Coordinates of N, CA, C and O in Angstrom, one line a residue:
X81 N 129.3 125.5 63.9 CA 129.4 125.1 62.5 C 128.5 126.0 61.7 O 127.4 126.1 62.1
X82 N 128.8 126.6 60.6 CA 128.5 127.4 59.4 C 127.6 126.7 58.4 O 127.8 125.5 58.4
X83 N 126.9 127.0 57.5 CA 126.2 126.3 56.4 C 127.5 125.5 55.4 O 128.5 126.0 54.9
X84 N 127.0 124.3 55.5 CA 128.2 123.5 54.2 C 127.4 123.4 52.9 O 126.3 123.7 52.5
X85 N 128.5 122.7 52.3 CA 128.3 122.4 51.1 C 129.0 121.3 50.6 O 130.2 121.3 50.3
X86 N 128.1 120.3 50.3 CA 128.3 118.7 49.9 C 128.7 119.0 48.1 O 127.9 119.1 47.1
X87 N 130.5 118.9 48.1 CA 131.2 118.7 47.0 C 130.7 117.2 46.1 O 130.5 117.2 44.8
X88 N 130.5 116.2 46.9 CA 130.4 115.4 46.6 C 131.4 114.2 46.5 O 132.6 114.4 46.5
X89 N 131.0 113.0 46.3 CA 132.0 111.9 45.9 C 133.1 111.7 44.9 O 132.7 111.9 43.7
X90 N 134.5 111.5 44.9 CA 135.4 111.2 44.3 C 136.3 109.7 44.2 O 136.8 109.0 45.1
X91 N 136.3 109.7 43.3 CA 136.9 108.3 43.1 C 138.4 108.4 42.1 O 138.2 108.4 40.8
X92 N 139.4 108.5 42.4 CA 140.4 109.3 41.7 C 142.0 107.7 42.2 O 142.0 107.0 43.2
X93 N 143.0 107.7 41.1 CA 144.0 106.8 41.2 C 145.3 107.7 41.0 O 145.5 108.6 40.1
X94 N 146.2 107.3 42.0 CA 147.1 107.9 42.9 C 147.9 108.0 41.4 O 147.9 107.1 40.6
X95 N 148.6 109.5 41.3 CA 149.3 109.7 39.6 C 150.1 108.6 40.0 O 149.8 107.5 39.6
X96 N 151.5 108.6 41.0 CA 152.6 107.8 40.8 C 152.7 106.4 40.7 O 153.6 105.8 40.2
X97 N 151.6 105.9 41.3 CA 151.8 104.4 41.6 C 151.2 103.5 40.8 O 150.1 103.5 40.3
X98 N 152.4 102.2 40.7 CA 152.0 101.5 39.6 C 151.4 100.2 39.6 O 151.3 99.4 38.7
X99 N 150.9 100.2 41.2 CA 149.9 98.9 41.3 C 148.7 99.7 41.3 O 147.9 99.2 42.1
X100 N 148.3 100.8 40.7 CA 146.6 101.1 40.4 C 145.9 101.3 41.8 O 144.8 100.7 42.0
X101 N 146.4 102.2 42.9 CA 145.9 102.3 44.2 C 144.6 103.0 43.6 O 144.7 103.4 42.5
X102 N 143.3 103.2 44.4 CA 142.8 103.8 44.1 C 142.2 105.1 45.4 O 141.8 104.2 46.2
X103 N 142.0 105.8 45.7 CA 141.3 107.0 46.5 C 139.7 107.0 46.3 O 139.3 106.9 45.1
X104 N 138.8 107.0 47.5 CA 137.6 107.1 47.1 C 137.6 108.3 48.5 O 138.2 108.3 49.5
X105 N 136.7 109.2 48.0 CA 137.0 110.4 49.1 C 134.9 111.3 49.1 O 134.2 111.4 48.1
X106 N 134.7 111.4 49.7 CA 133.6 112.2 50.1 C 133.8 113.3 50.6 O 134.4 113.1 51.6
X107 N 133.5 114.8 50.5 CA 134.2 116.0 50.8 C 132.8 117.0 51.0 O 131.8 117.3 50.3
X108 N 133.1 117.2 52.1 CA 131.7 118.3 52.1 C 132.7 119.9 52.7 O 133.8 119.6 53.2
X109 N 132.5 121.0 52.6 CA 133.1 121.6 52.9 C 132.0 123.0 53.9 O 130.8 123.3 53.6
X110 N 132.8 123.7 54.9 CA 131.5 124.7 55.7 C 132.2 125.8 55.1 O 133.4 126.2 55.2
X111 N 131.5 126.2 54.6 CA 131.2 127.9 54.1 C 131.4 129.4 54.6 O 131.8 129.3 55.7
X112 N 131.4 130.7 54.3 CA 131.1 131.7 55.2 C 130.0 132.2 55.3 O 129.6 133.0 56.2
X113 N 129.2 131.7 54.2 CA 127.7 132.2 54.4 C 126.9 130.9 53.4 O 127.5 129.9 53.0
X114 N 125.6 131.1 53.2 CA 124.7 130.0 52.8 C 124.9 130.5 51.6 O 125.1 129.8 50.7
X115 N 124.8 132.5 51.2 CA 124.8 132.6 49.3 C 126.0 132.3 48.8 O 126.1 132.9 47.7
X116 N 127.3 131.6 49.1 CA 128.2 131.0 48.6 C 128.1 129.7 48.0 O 129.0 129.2 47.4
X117 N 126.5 128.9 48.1 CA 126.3 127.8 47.5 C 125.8 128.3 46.3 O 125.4 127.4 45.6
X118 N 125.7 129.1 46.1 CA 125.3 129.2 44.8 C 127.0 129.4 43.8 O 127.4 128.6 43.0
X119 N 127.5 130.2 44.1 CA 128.6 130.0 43.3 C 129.4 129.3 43.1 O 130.3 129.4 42.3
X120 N 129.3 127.9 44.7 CA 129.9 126.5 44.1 C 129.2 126.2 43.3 O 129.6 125.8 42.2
X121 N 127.5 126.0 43.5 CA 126.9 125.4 42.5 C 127.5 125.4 41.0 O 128.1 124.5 40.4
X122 N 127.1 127.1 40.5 CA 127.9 127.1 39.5 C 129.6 127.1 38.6 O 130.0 127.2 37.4
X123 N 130.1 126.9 39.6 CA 131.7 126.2 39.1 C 132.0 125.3 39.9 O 133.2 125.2 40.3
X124 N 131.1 124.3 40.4 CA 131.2 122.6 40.9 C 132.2 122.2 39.9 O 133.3 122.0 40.4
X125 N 132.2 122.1 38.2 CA 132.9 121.2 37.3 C 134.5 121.7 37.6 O 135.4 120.9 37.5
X126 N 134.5 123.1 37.9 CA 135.4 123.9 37.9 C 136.7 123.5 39.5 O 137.9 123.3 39.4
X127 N 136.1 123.4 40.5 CA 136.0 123.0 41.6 C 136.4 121.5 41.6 O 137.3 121.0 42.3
X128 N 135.4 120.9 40.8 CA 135.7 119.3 41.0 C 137.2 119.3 40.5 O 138.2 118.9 41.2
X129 N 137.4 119.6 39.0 CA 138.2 119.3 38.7 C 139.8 119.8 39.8 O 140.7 119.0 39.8
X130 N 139.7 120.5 40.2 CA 141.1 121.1 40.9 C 141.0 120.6 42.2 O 141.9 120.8 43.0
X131 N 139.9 119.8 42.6 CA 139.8 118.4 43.8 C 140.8 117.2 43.5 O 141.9 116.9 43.7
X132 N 139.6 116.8 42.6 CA 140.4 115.8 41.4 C 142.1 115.9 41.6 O 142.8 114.9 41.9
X133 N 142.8 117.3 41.2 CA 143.8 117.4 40.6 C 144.5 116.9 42.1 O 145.4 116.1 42.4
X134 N 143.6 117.7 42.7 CA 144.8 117.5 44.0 C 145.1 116.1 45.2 O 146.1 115.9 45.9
X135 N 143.8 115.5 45.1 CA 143.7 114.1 45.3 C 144.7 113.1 44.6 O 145.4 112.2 45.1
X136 N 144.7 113.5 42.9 CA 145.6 112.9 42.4 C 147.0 113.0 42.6 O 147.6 112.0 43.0
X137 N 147.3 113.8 42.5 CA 149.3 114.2 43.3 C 149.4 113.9 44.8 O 150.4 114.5 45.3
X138 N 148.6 113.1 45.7 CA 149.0 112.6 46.8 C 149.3 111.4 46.5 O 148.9 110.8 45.5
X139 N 150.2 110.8 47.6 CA 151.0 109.0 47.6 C 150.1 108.7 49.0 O 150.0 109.2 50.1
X140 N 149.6 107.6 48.5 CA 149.1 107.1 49.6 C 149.6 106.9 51.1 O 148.9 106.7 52.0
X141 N 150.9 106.9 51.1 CA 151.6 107.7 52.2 C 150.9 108.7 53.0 O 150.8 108.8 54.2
X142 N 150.5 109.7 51.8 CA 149.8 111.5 52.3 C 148.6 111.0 53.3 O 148.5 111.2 54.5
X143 N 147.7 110.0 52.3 CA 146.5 110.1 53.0 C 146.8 109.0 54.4 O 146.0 109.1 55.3
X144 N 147.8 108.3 54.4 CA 147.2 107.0 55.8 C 148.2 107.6 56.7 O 148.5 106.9 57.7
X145 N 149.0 109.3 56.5 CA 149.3 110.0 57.4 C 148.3 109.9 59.2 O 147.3 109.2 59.3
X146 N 148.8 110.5 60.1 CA 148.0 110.4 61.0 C 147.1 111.2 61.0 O 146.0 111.1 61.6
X147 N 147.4 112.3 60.0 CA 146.3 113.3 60.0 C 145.9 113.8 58.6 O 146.9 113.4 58.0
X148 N 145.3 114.2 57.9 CA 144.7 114.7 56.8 C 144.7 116.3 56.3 O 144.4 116.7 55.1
X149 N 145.2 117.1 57.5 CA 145.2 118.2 57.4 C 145.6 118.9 56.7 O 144.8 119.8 56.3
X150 N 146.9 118.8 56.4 CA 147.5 119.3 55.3 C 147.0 119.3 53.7 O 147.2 120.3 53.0
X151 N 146.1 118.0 53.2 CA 145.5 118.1 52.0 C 144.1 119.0 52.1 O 143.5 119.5 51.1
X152 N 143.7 119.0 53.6 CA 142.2 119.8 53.4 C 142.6 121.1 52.9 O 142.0 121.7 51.9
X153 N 144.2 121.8 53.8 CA 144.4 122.7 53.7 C 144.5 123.4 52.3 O 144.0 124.5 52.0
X154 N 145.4 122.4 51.6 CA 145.9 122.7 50.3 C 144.3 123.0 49.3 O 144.2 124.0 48.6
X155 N 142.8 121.7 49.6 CA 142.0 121.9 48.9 C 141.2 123.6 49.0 O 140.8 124.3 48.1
X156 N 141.3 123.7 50.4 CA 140.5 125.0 51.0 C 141.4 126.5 50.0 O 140.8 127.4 49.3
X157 N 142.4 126.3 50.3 CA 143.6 127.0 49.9 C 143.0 127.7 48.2 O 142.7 128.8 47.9
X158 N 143.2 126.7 47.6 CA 143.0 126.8 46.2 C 141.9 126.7 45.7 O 141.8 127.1 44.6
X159 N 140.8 126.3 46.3 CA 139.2 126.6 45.9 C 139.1 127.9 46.5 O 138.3 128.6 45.9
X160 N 139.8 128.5 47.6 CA 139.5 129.8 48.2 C 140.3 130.7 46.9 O 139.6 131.6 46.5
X161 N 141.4 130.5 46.4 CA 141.5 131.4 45.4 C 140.6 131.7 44.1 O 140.8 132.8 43.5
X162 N 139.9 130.9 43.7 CA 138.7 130.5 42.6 C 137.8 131.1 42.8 O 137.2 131.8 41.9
X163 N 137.2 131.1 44.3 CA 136.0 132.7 44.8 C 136.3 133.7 44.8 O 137.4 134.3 45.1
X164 N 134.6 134.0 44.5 CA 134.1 135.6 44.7 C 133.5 136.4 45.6 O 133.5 137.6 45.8
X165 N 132.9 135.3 46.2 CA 131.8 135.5 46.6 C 131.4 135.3 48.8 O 130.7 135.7 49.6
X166 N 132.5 134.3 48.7 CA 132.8 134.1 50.3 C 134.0 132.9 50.3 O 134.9 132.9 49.5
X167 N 134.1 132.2 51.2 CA 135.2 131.5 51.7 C 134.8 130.1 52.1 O 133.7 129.8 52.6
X168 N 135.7 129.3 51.8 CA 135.3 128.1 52.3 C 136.3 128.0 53.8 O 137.5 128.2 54.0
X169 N 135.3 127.5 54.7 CA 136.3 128.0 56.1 C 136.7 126.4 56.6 O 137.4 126.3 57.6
X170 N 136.4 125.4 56.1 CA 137.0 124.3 56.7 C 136.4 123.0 55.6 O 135.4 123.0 54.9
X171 N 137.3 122.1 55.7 CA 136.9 121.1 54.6 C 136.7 119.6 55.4 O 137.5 119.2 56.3
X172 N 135.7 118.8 55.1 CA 135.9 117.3 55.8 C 135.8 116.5 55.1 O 135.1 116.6 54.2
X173 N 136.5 115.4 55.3 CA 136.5 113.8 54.3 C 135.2 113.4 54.9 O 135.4 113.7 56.1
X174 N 134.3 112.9 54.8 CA 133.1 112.1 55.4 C 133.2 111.0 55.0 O 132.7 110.1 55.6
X175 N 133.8 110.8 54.0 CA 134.4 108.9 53.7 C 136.3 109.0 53.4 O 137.0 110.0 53.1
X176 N 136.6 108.2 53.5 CA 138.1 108.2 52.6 C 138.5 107.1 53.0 O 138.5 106.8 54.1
X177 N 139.0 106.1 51.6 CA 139.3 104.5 51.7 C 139.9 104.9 50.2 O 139.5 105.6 49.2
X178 N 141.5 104.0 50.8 CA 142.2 103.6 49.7 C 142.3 102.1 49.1 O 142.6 101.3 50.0
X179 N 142.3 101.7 48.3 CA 142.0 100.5 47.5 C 142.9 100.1 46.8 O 142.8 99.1 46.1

């Protein structure tokens, strides 16, 4: 395991559904090097938000899947196109409950 980096907590409600599901998700992600925290540091808001985005466009379907993989991939995916500086090499839920 590589140096991570604690995204932080999210609490986000599923766009389609209309009984108000809600997602609470904790995301830490491992790195390619430790000076890549500095430039999540500085576009965290940036970052959050395109977490956010993508949390939101899953059906609770996605998440009580048997596996999660596919959304880490998508998050890793698209935060990796946003750097400069190194790579985010793997992503983990450390909490995830739907409500």
């Amino acid at each position: 395991i590589g140096p991570t980096y604690q995204l932080g907590d999210f609490t986000v409600n599923f766009a389609e559904e209309q009984n108000y599901q809600f997602l609470k998700a904790s995301i830490v992600f491992e790195v390619s090097h430790g000076k890549l925290n500095e430039e999540l540091n500085k576009r965290n808001p940036q970052i959050r938000d395109l977490v956010i985005s993508i949390l939101r466009s899953q059906t609770p379907d996605d998440i009580k899947a048997p596996t999660t993989d596919n959304i880490k991939e998508e998050i890793k995916t698209k935060v990796n196109d946003k750097l400069n500086t190194g790579e985010v090499k793997n992503v983990w839920f450390t909490q995830l409950v739907i409500q």
